[in-house]
Amino acid sequence: MATLAVPALTPPPRGGESLLAADDVRKYYGDDRSPVLDHVNLELRDGEFVALLGPSGSGKSTLLRIMAGLMPPSEGRVLVHGEPLQGPNPQVAVVFQSFALFPWLTVLDNVELGLLATPLLPAERHARAEQAIELIGLAGYEEAFPKELSGGMKQRVGFARALVVHPEVLFLDEPFSALDVLTAENLRAELQELWAERSIPTRAVLIVTHNIEEAVTLADRIVVFGANPGHVRVELRGLPAAERHVKNATRAHLVDTIYQIMTNPDQDAAALLEQRLMAASQAPGRTTGGVRARRYQTLPDVSIDDLTGFVQYLATVGGRGHVHELSRDLQMRADDLLALVEATDLLGLADLQNRTVLLTPTGQRFADADLDEEKALFRQIAIEQISLLRYIVRELETSPTHTLEAERVLDDLEHSFSSEEARRQFETVVDWGRYAELFSYDDIAGELRLDEEHRITADG
Ligand code: ADP
Ligand code: MG
C-alpha cells in the first residue's frame, strides 16, 4: 500500500495536545425536551485512537455529528485546539456505515467530492484523489460506479473520500458493520497499518463500534457510552500496541470486563471496573463484592439446530422480523426467542434494533452457504466470539493426548456460574463445538477430543 505524500508534514508526536473536545455537550432533537445526549465530555488528543462503544440509540452518531460541526449542540461546546467551534469542522472527516456514496458519480468523482469545499484547483483535487485511491487499494477502479463495487470496495471509497482531505481527525461511524467478517477484517487490518505506519497525516481517530473485540484490537482508549440519555459511563485504557494481537489473558480480561460493563447497563461502571480489577489481582473468576466476575460470557441456552434454523428462517422472510411477529410465527415463547436473538447477536449473525431482528451480511452469507461453508463460517466466528470455546480448543491443543475431561471444564465453569448453569453452559458449548467440528465429545468417558482436521484455529 502506498504512502500518502504530505511533504511539509513530519509525523506529529503522539499522546499530546488536545485536538478536539466535546465540552459538557447536551443535545435535544426538535421540541423534544428529553435530551439525547447529556453532559458529554470527550477529548481527543494528538496520537490517540479512541473507540466508542455503546448500545444502539445512545447518541453515538449524534455526538460524532456534533463534534464534526455538522450540527450544533443544544448546550455546551465543541473545542478545536481549545477554541470553540462554529460551523462545520474542516479538520474532521467522517466514514459512515452506509458508505453514503453518490450512485451517479464514479469512484474518482466520489472521492474528489471530499475536496469540493477546499480552495484547491481542479488539477490538485484530481491528484489528491488519485493518491487517496491508490493509498486505499482502489487503483484501477477510478472510473467504476458504486453499483459495480462490492460492499468492501464501496467502503474503500468511503475511506478514500475521508482521507483525501488529509483530516487531522478521522471519525469512523461503524465503518465495518455492513461488511462481512472477512472483508471487515481485511479493511480493519489495512486501516491499522496506515495508522501505525503513519502513512496518513491524521493525528487522532475516533471509531464507533459495537464490536468489543474490534475496540480492543484498535484502540488506545475505550469509551463506553450509556443510553437514555447518552452519556459517558466509563473510559478504559486500551492494551499496549504490542499486545493487541496476541490473544492472551490480559486481552481476554479486558474484553470480558467491557462485556460485563455493557451487559449491566444499570450498574455503576466504575464500581464494576474496580471489582474486576480486584478480582483479577486476587483469584480470577471468583466472586467479589456483590458482583460475580465472570471469566466467560454467558452463552444463551440455544441448540445449534434452532440457531441455524432461525437464521435460515430470517433469510426467507427478507432478513428482518419484529420480535413479536417472529415469536408468533415461529410459535415460540418470548424468552426462547430472545435467547435465539441473543445467540445470533453474539455471533454477529443478526442485530437487534428497536425490537426488530436484522440479519447481518455475515448472517446472510451463513444462510446462503452449503453445509460445509456454513460450518466453516461458524467455526471461524465461534472461535473469534466465544471465549469458552476458545478456551476449550486451546486446552485441547496443549494437552499431549488432545483430550480434556468434562469434569475439568465444569469445575472451571463453576468458578463463574452456579453448578446448574455451568452444566447448561457446558452442554451448549459442546453442541456448538461439535457442529463446528472443533472437537468431539464422548459422553460415556466424559471426555472432549480435538478434531484433528480443524486444529489450526485457536491460537490464543
Ligand atoms: P446511535 O448512533 O448511538 O445508535 P443516534 O445518535 O443515531 O444513536 O440516535 C440517538 C437518538 O436520537 C435515537 O433515539 C434516535 O432516534 C434519535 N435521533 C437521531 N437522529 C435524529 C434526528 N435527526 N431527529 C430526531 N431524533 C433523532
Ligand atoms: Mg449510530
CSV table of C-alpha atoms and ligand atoms in Angstrom, one decimal:
chain,number,residue,atom,x,y,z
A,1,MET,CA,0.0,0.0,0.0
A,2,ALA,CA,1.4,3.4,-1.0
A,3,THR,CA,2.1,6.3,1.4
A,4,LEU,CA,0.1,9.5,1.0
A,5,ALA,CA,2.7,12.1,0.3
A,6,VAL,CA,2.4,15.0,2.7
A,7,PRO,CA,5.7,16.9,2.1
A,8,ALA,CA,5.5,19.6,4.7
A,9,LEU,CA,4.3,17.3,7.4
A,10,THR,CA,6.7,15.4,9.7
A,11,PRO,CA,5.0,12.8,11.9
A,12,PRO,CA,3.5,14.5,14.9
A,13,PRO,CA,4.4,13.3,18.4
A,14,ARG,CA,1.6,11.1,19.8
A,15,GLY,CA,-0.4,11.4,23.0
A,16,GLY,CA,-0.1,15.1,23.2
A,17,GLU,CA,-2.2,18.2,22.9
A,18,SER,CA,-6.0,18.3,22.8
A,19,LEU,CA,-7.2,18.3,19.2
A,20,LEU,CA,-10.9,18.2,19.7
A,21,ALA,CA,-13.2,18.0,22.6
A,22,ALA,CA,-16.9,17.9,23.5
A,23,ASP,CA,-17.3,20.1,26.5
A,24,ASP,CA,-20.4,19.4,28.5
A,25,VAL,CA,-22.4,18.7,25.4
A,26,ARG,CA,-26.2,18.3,25.6
A,27,LYS,CA,-28.5,17.7,22.7
A,28,TYR,CA,-32.2,17.8,22.2
A,29,TYR,CA,-33.8,17.0,18.9
A,30,GLY,CA,-36.6,19.3,17.8
A,31,ASP,CA,-39.1,20.2,20.5
A,32,ASP,CA,-38.3,17.0,22.5
A,33,ARG,CA,-37.3,18.1,26.0
A,34,SER,CA,-35.7,14.8,26.9
A,35,PRO,CA,-32.0,15.0,25.8
A,36,VAL,CA,-30.4,12.5,23.5
A,37,LEU,CA,-27.0,13.5,25.0
A,38,ASP,CA,-26.5,14.7,28.5
A,39,HIS,CA,-23.3,16.4,29.7
A,40,VAL,CA,-21.0,14.6,27.5
A,41,ASN,CA,-17.3,15.3,27.8
A,42,LEU,CA,-15.0,13.6,25.4
A,43,GLU,CA,-11.5,14.7,24.4
A,44,LEU,CA,-9.3,13.5,21.5
A,45,ARG,CA,-5.7,14.1,22.0
A,46,ASP,CA,-2.8,14.0,19.5
A,47,GLY,CA,-1.8,10.5,18.6
A,48,GLU,CA,-4.8,8.7,20.0
A,49,PHE,CA,-7.0,6.0,18.5
A,50,VAL,CA,-10.2,6.0,20.6
A,51,ALA,CA,-13.1,3.6,20.4
A,52,LEU,CA,-16.6,4.5,21.4
A,53,LEU,CA,-18.8,1.6,22.4
A,54,GLY,CA,-22.4,1.8,23.4
A,55,PRO,CA,-25.9,0.5,22.9
A,56,SER,CA,-27.7,1.5,19.7
A,57,GLY,CA,-29.7,4.6,20.1
A,58,SER,CA,-27.5,6.0,22.8
A,59,GLY,CA,-26.5,9.0,20.7
A,60,LYS,CA,-23.0,8.0,19.4
A,61,SER,CA,-23.7,9.1,15.8
A,62,THR,CA,-25.3,12.3,17.2
A,63,LEU,CA,-22.1,13.0,19.2
A,64,LEU,CA,-20.0,12.5,16.1
A,65,ARG,CA,-22.1,14.8,14.0
A,66,ILE,CA,-21.8,17.5,16.7
A,67,MET,CA,-18.1,17.1,17.0
A,68,ALA,CA,-17.7,17.3,13.2
A,69,GLY,CA,-19.6,20.5,13.3
A,70,LEU,CA,-22.4,19.1,11.1
A,71,MET,CA,-24.9,20.1,13.8
A,72,PRO,CA,-24.6,22.4,16.8
A,73,PRO,CA,-25.0,21.1,20.4
A,74,SER,CA,-28.1,22.4,22.3
A,75,GLU,CA,-25.9,23.2,25.2
A,76,GLY,CA,-22.2,23.0,25.8
A,77,ARG,CA,-19.4,23.5,23.3
A,78,VAL,CA,-17.1,21.8,20.9
A,79,LEU,CA,-13.5,22.9,21.2
A,80,VAL,CA,-11.0,22.6,18.4
A,81,HIS,CA,-7.5,23.1,19.7
A,82,GLY,CA,-9.1,24.7,22.7
A,83,GLU,CA,-11.1,27.2,20.7
A,84,PRO,CA,-14.9,27.0,20.4
A,85,LEU,CA,-16.1,25.5,17.1
A,86,GLN,CA,-18.6,27.4,14.9
A,87,GLY,CA,-20.0,25.7,11.8
A,88,PRO,CA,-18.5,22.7,10.1
A,89,ASN,CA,-15.2,21.4,11.3
A,90,PRO,CA,-12.8,21.3,8.4
A,91,GLN,CA,-10.3,19.3,10.4
A,92,VAL,CA,-12.6,16.3,10.6
A,93,ALA,CA,-13.6,13.7,8.0
A,94,VAL,CA,-16.2,11.0,8.6
A,95,VAL,CA,-16.6,7.5,7.3
A,96,PHE,CA,-20.2,6.2,7.6
A,97,GLN,CA,-21.5,2.7,8.0
A,98,SER,CA,-23.8,3.2,5.0
A,99,PHE,CA,-20.9,4.3,2.7
A,100,ALA,CA,-23.0,7.4,1.6
A,101,LEU,CA,-21.7,7.4,-2.0
A,102,PHE,CA,-23.4,9.1,-4.9
A,103,PRO,CA,-24.5,6.4,-7.2
A,104,TRP,CA,-24.3,8.6,-10.3
A,105,LEU,CA,-20.7,9.6,-9.7
A,106,THR,CA,-17.6,7.5,-10.5
A,107,VAL,CA,-15.2,6.4,-7.8
A,108,LEU,CA,-12.9,9.2,-8.7
A,109,ASP,CA,-15.6,11.8,-8.6
A,110,ASN,CA,-17.0,10.5,-5.3
A,111,VAL,CA,-13.5,10.8,-3.8
A,112,GLU,CA,-12.9,14.3,-5.3
A,113,LEU,CA,-16.2,15.4,-3.7
A,114,GLY,CA,-14.5,15.3,-0.4
A,115,LEU,CA,-12.4,18.3,-1.6
A,116,LEU,CA,-15.1,20.4,-3.0
A,117,ALA,CA,-15.1,22.7,-0.1
A,118,THR,CA,-11.4,23.4,-0.3
A,119,PRO,CA,-9.7,26.1,-2.3
A,120,LEU,CA,-7.7,23.5,-4.3
A,121,LEU,CA,-7.5,23.9,-8.1
A,122,PRO,CA,-9.2,21.1,-10.1
A,123,ALA,CA,-5.8,19.6,-11.1
A,124,GLU,CA,-4.7,19.5,-7.5
A,125,ARG,CA,-8.0,17.9,-6.5
A,126,HIS,CA,-7.6,15.3,-9.1
A,127,ALA,CA,-4.0,14.5,-8.0
A,128,ARG,CA,-5.0,14.3,-4.3
A,129,ALA,CA,-8.0,12.0,-5.2
A,130,GLU,CA,-5.7,9.7,-7.2
A,131,GLN,CA,-3.3,9.5,-4.2
A,132,ALA,CA,-6.1,8.6,-1.8
A,133,ILE,CA,-7.5,6.0,-4.2
A,134,GLU,CA,-4.0,4.4,-4.6
A,135,LEU,CA,-3.5,4.5,-0.8
A,136,ILE,CA,-6.7,2.7,0.0
A,137,GLY,CA,-6.2,0.0,-2.6
A,138,LEU,CA,-8.7,1.2,-5.3
A,139,ALA,CA,-6.3,1.9,-8.1
A,140,GLY,CA,-7.8,0.7,-11.4
A,141,TYR,CA,-11.4,1.4,-10.1
A,142,GLU,CA,-11.3,5.2,-10.7
A,143,GLU,CA,-14.0,5.1,-13.4
A,144,ALA,CA,-16.2,2.5,-11.8
A,145,PHE,CA,-19.6,3.4,-10.4
A,146,PRO,CA,-20.6,2.4,-6.9
A,147,LYS,CA,-23.2,-0.2,-8.1
A,148,GLU,CA,-20.3,-2.1,-9.8
A,149,LEU,CA,-18.5,-2.5,-6.5
A,150,SER,CA,-18.7,-5.0,-3.6
A,151,GLY,CA,-19.5,-3.7,-0.1
A,152,GLY,CA,-15.9,-3.8,0.8
A,153,MET,CA,-14.8,-1.8,-2.2
A,154,LYS,CA,-17.6,0.7,-1.6
A,155,GLN,CA,-16.3,1.3,1.9
A,156,ARG,CA,-12.8,1.8,0.5
A,157,VAL,CA,-14.3,4.6,-1.5
A,158,GLY,CA,-15.8,5.9,1.8
A,159,PHE,CA,-12.3,5.8,3.4
A,160,ALA,CA,-10.7,7.4,0.3
A,161,ARG,CA,-13.2,10.3,0.3
A,162,ALA,CA,-12.4,10.9,4.0
A,163,LEU,CA,-8.7,10.6,3.7
A,164,VAL,CA,-8.4,12.8,0.6
A,165,VAL,CA,-8.9,15.9,2.8
A,166,HIS,CA,-5.9,14.9,5.0
A,167,PRO,CA,-8.1,15.3,8.0
A,168,GLU,CA,-6.5,16.0,11.3
A,169,VAL,CA,-9.2,13.9,13.0
A,170,LEU,CA,-10.9,10.9,11.4
A,171,PHE,CA,-14.3,9.7,12.6
A,172,LEU,CA,-15.4,6.2,11.7
A,173,ASP,CA,-19.1,5.5,12.5
A,174,GLU,CA,-19.4,1.7,12.5
A,175,PRO,CA,-17.4,1.6,9.2
A,176,PHE,CA,-17.2,-2.2,9.1
A,177,SER,CA,-20.6,-3.3,10.4
A,178,ALA,CA,-22.2,-3.5,6.9
A,179,LEU,CA,-19.4,-5.8,5.7
A,180,ASP,CA,-19.0,-9.5,6.1
A,181,VAL,CA,-16.4,-10.7,8.7
A,182,LEU,CA,-13.5,-11.4,6.3
A,183,THR,CA,-13.9,-8.2,4.3
A,184,ALA,CA,-14.2,-6.2,7.6
A,185,GLU,CA,-11.1,-8.0,8.9
A,186,ASN,CA,-9.0,-7.0,5.9
A,187,LEU,CA,-10.0,-3.4,5.8
A,188,ARG,CA,-9.6,-3.1,9.6
A,189,ALA,CA,-6.0,-4.5,9.3
A,190,GLU,CA,-5.2,-2.1,6.5
A,191,LEU,CA,-6.5,0.8,8.4
A,192,GLN,CA,-4.5,-0.2,11.4
A,193,GLU,CA,-1.4,-0.4,9.2
A,194,LEU,CA,-1.9,3.0,7.7
A,195,TRP,CA,-2.3,4.4,11.2
A,196,ALA,CA,0.6,2.6,12.8
A,197,GLU,CA,3.0,3.4,9.9
A,198,ARG,CA,1.7,7.0,9.8
A,199,SER,CA,1.0,6.7,6.1
A,200,ILE,CA,-1.8,9.2,6.7
A,201,PRO,CA,-1.4,12.7,8.3
A,202,THR,CA,-4.3,12.0,10.6
A,203,ARG,CA,-3.5,12.7,14.2
A,204,ALA,CA,-6.4,11.1,16.0
A,205,VAL,CA,-9.1,8.6,15.2
A,206,LEU,CA,-12.4,8.1,16.9
A,207,ILE,CA,-14.2,4.9,15.9
A,208,VAL,CA,-17.8,4.0,16.9
A,209,THR,CA,-18.3,0.2,17.0
A,210,HIS,CA,-20.4,-2.3,18.7
A,211,ASN,CA,-17.8,-4.9,18.4
A,212,ILE,CA,-15.8,-5.2,21.6
A,213,GLU,CA,-13.0,-7.2,20.0
A,214,GLU,CA,-12.6,-4.6,17.4
A,215,ALA,CA,-12.4,-1.8,20.0
A,216,VAL,CA,-9.8,-3.8,21.9
A,217,THR,CA,-7.8,-4.5,18.8
A,218,LEU,CA,-7.7,-0.9,17.6
A,219,ALA,CA,-7.9,1.5,20.5
A,220,ASP,CA,-5.6,3.2,22.9
A,221,ARG,CA,-8.6,4.3,24.9
A,222,ILE,CA,-12.1,2.8,25.0
A,223,VAL,CA,-15.1,4.9,26.0
A,224,VAL,CA,-18.3,3.1,27.0
A,225,PHE,CA,-21.5,5.0,26.4
A,226,GLY,CA,-24.7,4.6,28.2
A,227,ALA,CA,-28.2,5.4,26.9
A,228,ASN,CA,-31.3,7.4,27.9
A,229,PRO,CA,-29.8,9.9,27.7
A,230,GLY,CA,-26.5,9.2,26.1
A,231,HIS,CA,-23.6,9.8,28.4
A,232,VAL,CA,-20.1,8.5,29.0
A,233,ARG,CA,-20.3,5.7,31.5
A,234,VAL,CA,-16.6,4.9,31.8
A,235,GLU,CA,-13.3,5.2,30.0
A,236,LEU,CA,-10.8,2.4,29.9
A,237,ARG,CA,-7.2,2.3,28.8
A,238,GLY,CA,-6.6,0.0,25.8
A,239,LEU,CA,-3.9,-2.6,25.6
A,240,PRO,CA,-0.3,-1.6,24.7
A,241,ALA,CA,0.0,-1.7,20.9
A,242,ALA,CA,2.3,-4.7,21.1
A,243,GLU,CA,-0.3,-6.8,22.9
A,244,ARG,CA,-3.3,-6.0,20.7
A,245,HIS,CA,-2.9,-9.1,18.5
A,246,VAL,CA,-1.9,-11.7,21.0
A,247,LYS,CA,-4.8,-13.5,22.4
A,248,ASN,CA,-3.6,-13.7,26.0
A,249,ALA,CA,-5.2,-13.5,29.4
A,250,THR,CA,-4.8,-9.7,29.6
A,251,ARG,CA,-6.7,-9.2,26.4
A,252,ALA,CA,-9.4,-11.8,27.4
A,253,HIS,CA,-9.8,-10.0,30.7
A,254,LEU,CA,-10.2,-6.6,29.1
A,255,VAL,CA,-12.8,-8.0,26.6
A,256,ASP,CA,-14.7,-9.7,29.4
A,257,THR,CA,-14.6,-6.6,31.5
A,258,ILE,CA,-16.1,-4.4,28.8
A,259,TYR,CA,-18.7,-7.2,28.1
A,260,GLN,CA,-19.6,-7.1,31.8
A,261,ILE,CA,-20.0,-3.4,31.8
A,262,MET,CA,-22.1,-3.4,28.6
A,263,THR,CA,-24.4,-6.2,29.7
A,264,ASN,CA,-25.0,-4.4,33.0
A,265,PRO,CA,-26.3,-1.1,31.8
A,266,ASP,CA,-27.8,-0.2,35.2
A,267,GLN,CA,-24.7,-0.8,37.3
A,268,ASP,CA,-22.1,1.8,38.1
A,269,ALA,CA,-19.4,1.1,35.6
A,270,ALA,CA,-16.6,2.5,37.7
A,271,ALA,CA,-17.5,0.2,40.6
A,272,LEU,CA,-17.8,-2.8,38.2
A,273,LEU,CA,-14.4,-2.0,36.8
A,274,GLU,CA,-12.9,-1.8,40.3
A,275,GLN,CA,-14.3,-5.1,41.2
A,276,ARG,CA,-13.0,-6.6,38.0
A,277,LEU,CA,-9.5,-5.3,38.7
A,278,MET,CA,-9.6,-6.7,42.3
A,279,ALA,CA,-10.9,-10.0,41.0
A,280,ALA,CA,-8.0,-10.1,38.5
A,281,SER,CA,-5.4,-9.4,41.2
A,282,GLN,CA,-6.9,-11.9,43.6
A,283,ALA,CA,-8.4,-15.0,42.2
A,284,PRO,CA,-9.6,-14.6,38.6
A,285,GLY,CA,-13.2,-15.5,38.1
A,286,ARG,CA,-14.1,-15.6,41.8
A,287,THR,CA,-17.0,-13.7,43.3
A,288,THR,CA,-16.0,-10.3,44.7
A,289,GLY,CA,-18.4,-8.0,46.4
A,290,GLY,CA,-21.9,-8.3,45.1
A,291,VAL,CA,-21.0,-9.0,41.5
A,292,ARG,CA,-19.8,-12.2,40.0
A,293,ALA,CA,-16.8,-11.5,38.0
A,294,ARG,CA,-17.3,-13.9,35.1
A,295,ARG,CA,-14.4,-15.2,33.1
A,296,TYR,CA,-16.8,-16.2,30.4
A,297,GLN,CA,-19.6,-14.7,28.5
A,298,THR,CA,-22.9,-16.4,29.3
A,299,LEU,CA,-23.9,-18.5,26.3
A,300,PRO,CA,-27.6,-18.4,25.6
A,301,ASP,CA,-29.3,-21.7,26.0
A,302,VAL,CA,-29.7,-22.4,22.3
A,303,SER,CA,-29.2,-25.5,20.3
A,304,ILE,CA,-27.3,-25.3,17.0
A,305,ASP,CA,-30.3,-26.7,15.2
A,306,ASP,CA,-32.5,-23.9,16.5
A,307,LEU,CA,-29.8,-21.4,15.8
A,308,THR,CA,-29.2,-22.4,12.1
A,309,GLY,CA,-33.0,-22.8,11.6
A,310,PHE,CA,-33.6,-19.3,12.9
A,311,VAL,CA,-31.0,-17.7,10.6
A,312,GLN,CA,-32.5,-19.6,7.7
A,313,TYR,CA,-36.0,-18.5,8.6
A,314,LEU,CA,-34.9,-14.9,8.9
A,315,ALA,CA,-33.4,-15.1,5.4
A,316,THR,CA,-36.6,-16.4,3.9
A,317,VAL,CA,-38.6,-13.5,5.4
A,318,GLY,CA,-36.4,-10.9,3.9
A,319,GLY,CA,-33.7,-10.7,6.5
A,320,ARG,CA,-35.7,-9.0,9.1
A,321,GLY,CA,-38.6,-9.5,11.5
A,322,HIS,CA,-40.2,-7.9,14.5
A,323,VAL,CA,-39.7,-9.9,17.7
A,324,HIS,CA,-43.4,-10.1,18.3
A,325,GLU,CA,-44.2,-11.3,14.8
A,326,LEU,CA,-41.3,-13.8,15.0
A,327,SER,CA,-42.5,-15.1,18.3
A,328,ARG,CA,-46.0,-15.5,16.9
A,329,ASP,CA,-45.0,-17.0,13.5
A,330,LEU,CA,-42.4,-19.4,15.0
A,331,GLN,CA,-44.8,-20.2,17.9
A,332,MET,CA,-42.0,-19.6,20.4
A,333,ARG,CA,-42.1,-18.2,23.9
A,334,ALA,CA,-40.7,-14.7,24.0
A,335,ASP,CA,-37.8,-15.7,26.3
A,336,ASP,CA,-36.8,-18.6,24.0
A,337,LEU,CA,-36.9,-16.3,21.0
A,338,LEU,CA,-34.8,-13.7,22.9
A,339,ALA,CA,-32.2,-16.4,23.7
A,340,LEU,CA,-32.0,-17.1,19.9
A,341,VAL,CA,-31.7,-13.4,19.1
A,342,GLU,CA,-29.0,-13.1,21.7
A,343,ALA,CA,-27.1,-16.0,20.3
A,344,THR,CA,-27.3,-14.7,16.7
A,345,ASP,CA,-26.2,-11.3,18.0
A,346,LEU,CA,-23.3,-12.7,20.0
A,347,LEU,CA,-22.1,-14.4,16.8
A,348,GLY,CA,-22.7,-11.4,14.6
A,349,LEU,CA,-25.3,-13.1,12.5
A,350,ALA,CA,-28.1,-10.7,13.4
A,351,ASP,CA,-28.7,-7.4,15.1
A,352,LEU,CA,-31.5,-6.3,17.3
A,353,GLN,CA,-32.7,-2.8,16.6
A,354,ASN,CA,-35.8,-1.4,18.1
A,355,ARG,CA,-37.2,-4.8,18.6
A,356,THR,CA,-36.6,-5.7,15.0
A,357,VAL,CA,-34.1,-8.5,14.3
A,358,LEU,CA,-32.0,-7.8,11.2
A,359,LEU,CA,-29.8,-10.4,9.5
A,360,THR,CA,-26.2,-9.1,9.1
A,361,PRO,CA,-24.3,-9.6,5.9
A,362,THR,CA,-22.5,-12.4,7.7
A,363,GLY,CA,-25.9,-13.9,8.7
A,364,GLN,CA,-27.0,-13.7,5.1
A,365,ARG,CA,-23.8,-15.5,4.0
A,366,PHE,CA,-24.4,-18.1,6.6
A,367,ALA,CA,-28.0,-18.6,5.4
A,368,ASP,CA,-26.9,-18.9,1.7
A,369,ALA,CA,-24.0,-21.3,2.4
A,370,ASP,CA,-24.0,-25.0,1.8
A,371,LEU,CA,-23.4,-27.2,4.8
A,372,ASP,CA,-19.5,-27.2,4.6
A,373,GLU,CA,-19.3,-23.5,4.1
A,374,GLU,CA,-21.8,-22.9,6.9
A,375,LYS,CA,-19.7,-25.0,9.3
A,376,ALA,CA,-16.5,-23.3,8.2
A,377,LEU,CA,-18.0,-19.9,8.7
A,378,PHE,CA,-19.5,-20.9,12.0
A,379,ARG,CA,-16.2,-22.3,13.1
A,380,GLN,CA,-14.4,-19.0,12.3
A,381,ILE,CA,-17.0,-16.8,14.0
A,382,ALA,CA,-17.4,-19.0,17.1
A,383,ILE,CA,-13.6,-19.1,17.7
A,384,GLU,CA,-13.5,-15.4,17.4
A,385,GLN,CA,-16.5,-14.6,19.5
A,386,ILE,CA,-17.0,-17.3,22.1
A,387,SER,CA,-14.3,-17.2,24.8
A,388,LEU,CA,-15.3,-20.5,26.3
A,389,LEU,CA,-14.9,-22.3,23.0
A,390,ARG,CA,-11.5,-20.7,22.5
A,391,TYR,CA,-10.5,-21.8,25.9
A,392,ILE,CA,-11.5,-25.4,25.3
A,393,VAL,CA,-9.8,-25.6,22.0
A,394,ARG,CA,-6.6,-24.1,23.4
A,395,GLU,CA,-6.6,-26.6,26.3
A,396,LEU,CA,-7.2,-29.4,23.8
A,397,GLU,CA,-4.3,-28.3,21.7
A,398,THR,CA,-1.9,-28.1,24.5
A,399,SER,CA,-2.9,-31.4,26.0
A,400,PRO,CA,-0.4,-34.1,24.9
A,401,THR,CA,-3.4,-36.5,24.2
A,402,HIS,CA,-5.5,-33.8,22.8
A,403,THR,CA,-8.3,-34.6,25.2
A,404,LEU,CA,-9.9,-32.8,28.1
A,405,GLU,CA,-12.1,-34.1,30.9
A,406,ALA,CA,-15.5,-32.7,31.0
A,407,GLU,CA,-15.2,-32.5,34.8
A,408,ARG,CA,-12.3,-30.1,34.5
A,409,VAL,CA,-14.3,-27.7,32.3
A,410,LEU,CA,-17.2,-28.0,34.6
A,411,ASP,CA,-15.1,-27.3,37.6
A,412,ASP,CA,-13.7,-24.3,35.9
A,413,LEU,CA,-17.1,-23.0,34.9
A,414,GLU,CA,-18.3,-23.3,38.4
A,415,HIS,CA,-16.0,-20.5,39.4
A,416,SER,CA,-18.2,-18.3,37.3
A,417,PHE,CA,-21.6,-20.0,37.3
A,418,SER,CA,-23.9,-22.0,39.6
A,419,SER,CA,-23.5,-25.7,39.0
A,420,GLU,CA,-26.8,-25.9,37.2
A,421,GLU,CA,-25.8,-23.0,34.9
A,422,ALA,CA,-22.3,-24.4,34.5
A,423,ARG,CA,-23.8,-27.6,33.2
A,424,ARG,CA,-26.0,-25.7,30.8
A,425,GLN,CA,-23.1,-23.7,29.5
A,426,PHE,CA,-21.1,-26.9,29.0
A,427,GLU,CA,-23.9,-28.5,27.1
A,428,THR,CA,-24.3,-25.5,24.8
A,429,VAL,CA,-20.6,-25.1,24.1
A,430,VAL,CA,-20.3,-28.8,23.4
A,431,ASP,CA,-23.2,-28.6,21.0
A,432,TRP,CA,-21.7,-25.6,19.2
A,433,GLY,CA,-18.2,-27.0,19.2
A,434,ARG,CA,-19.3,-30.4,17.8
A,435,TYR,CA,-21.2,-28.7,15.0
A,436,ALA,CA,-18.2,-26.6,14.2
A,437,GLU,CA,-16.1,-29.8,14.1
A,438,LEU,CA,-13.7,-28.3,16.5
A,439,PHE,CA,-13.9,-31.3,18.9
A,440,SER,CA,-16.0,-34.3,19.6
A,441,TYR,CA,-17.4,-35.4,23.0
A,442,ASP,CA,-17.6,-38.9,24.3
A,443,ASP,CA,-20.3,-38.6,26.9
A,444,ILE,CA,-19.6,-42.1,28.4
A,445,ALA,CA,-15.9,-41.4,29.0
A,446,GLY,CA,-16.8,-37.8,29.8
A,447,GLU,CA,-14.0,-36.6,27.5
A,448,LEU,CA,-13.6,-34.0,24.9
A,449,ARG,CA,-11.3,-34.8,22.0
A,450,LEU,CA,-9.8,-32.4,19.5
A,451,ASP,CA,-10.9,-32.6,15.9
A,452,GLU,CA,-7.5,-33.0,14.2
A,453,GLU,CA,-8.7,-31.8,10.8
A,454,HIS,CA,-9.5,-28.3,12.1
A,455,ARG,CA,-6.9,-27.8,14.7
A,456,ILE,CA,-5.3,-24.7,13.4
A,457,THR,CA,-7.9,-22.3,14.6
A,458,ALA,CA,-7.5,-21.1,18.1
A,459,ASP,CA,-4.0,-19.7,18.7
A,460,GLY,CA,-4.7,-17.7,21.8
B,1,ADP,P1,-26.5,5.7,18.0
B,1,ADP,O1,-25.6,6.2,16.9
B,1,ADP,O2,-25.8,5.6,19.3
B,1,ADP,O3,-27.2,4.5,17.6
B,1,ADP,P2,-28.1,8.1,17.3
B,1,ADP,O4,-27.2,9.2,17.6
B,1,ADP,O5,-28.2,7.7,15.9
B,1,ADP,O6,-27.6,6.9,18.2
B,1,ADP,O7,-29.5,8.4,17.9
B,1,ADP,C1,-29.8,8.7,19.2
B,1,ADP,C2,-31.2,9.0,19.5
B,1,ADP,O8,-31.6,10.2,18.8
B,1,ADP,C3,-32.2,8.0,18.9
B,1,ADP,O9,-33.2,7.8,19.8
B,1,ADP,C4,-32.6,8.5,17.6
B,1,ADP,O10,-33.9,8.0,17.3
B,1,ADP,C5,-32.6,10.0,17.9
B,1,ADP,N1,-32.3,10.8,16.6
B,1,ADP,C6,-31.2,10.6,15.8
B,1,ADP,N2,-31.2,11.5,14.8
B,1,ADP,C7,-32.3,12.2,15.0
B,1,ADP,C8,-32.9,13.3,14.2
B,1,ADP,N3,-32.3,13.8,13.2
B,1,ADP,N4,-34.1,13.8,14.7
B,1,ADP,C9,-34.7,13.3,15.8
B,1,ADP,N5,-34.2,12.3,16.5
B,1,ADP,C10,-33.1,11.7,16.1
B,2,MG,MG,-25.1,5.3,15.1
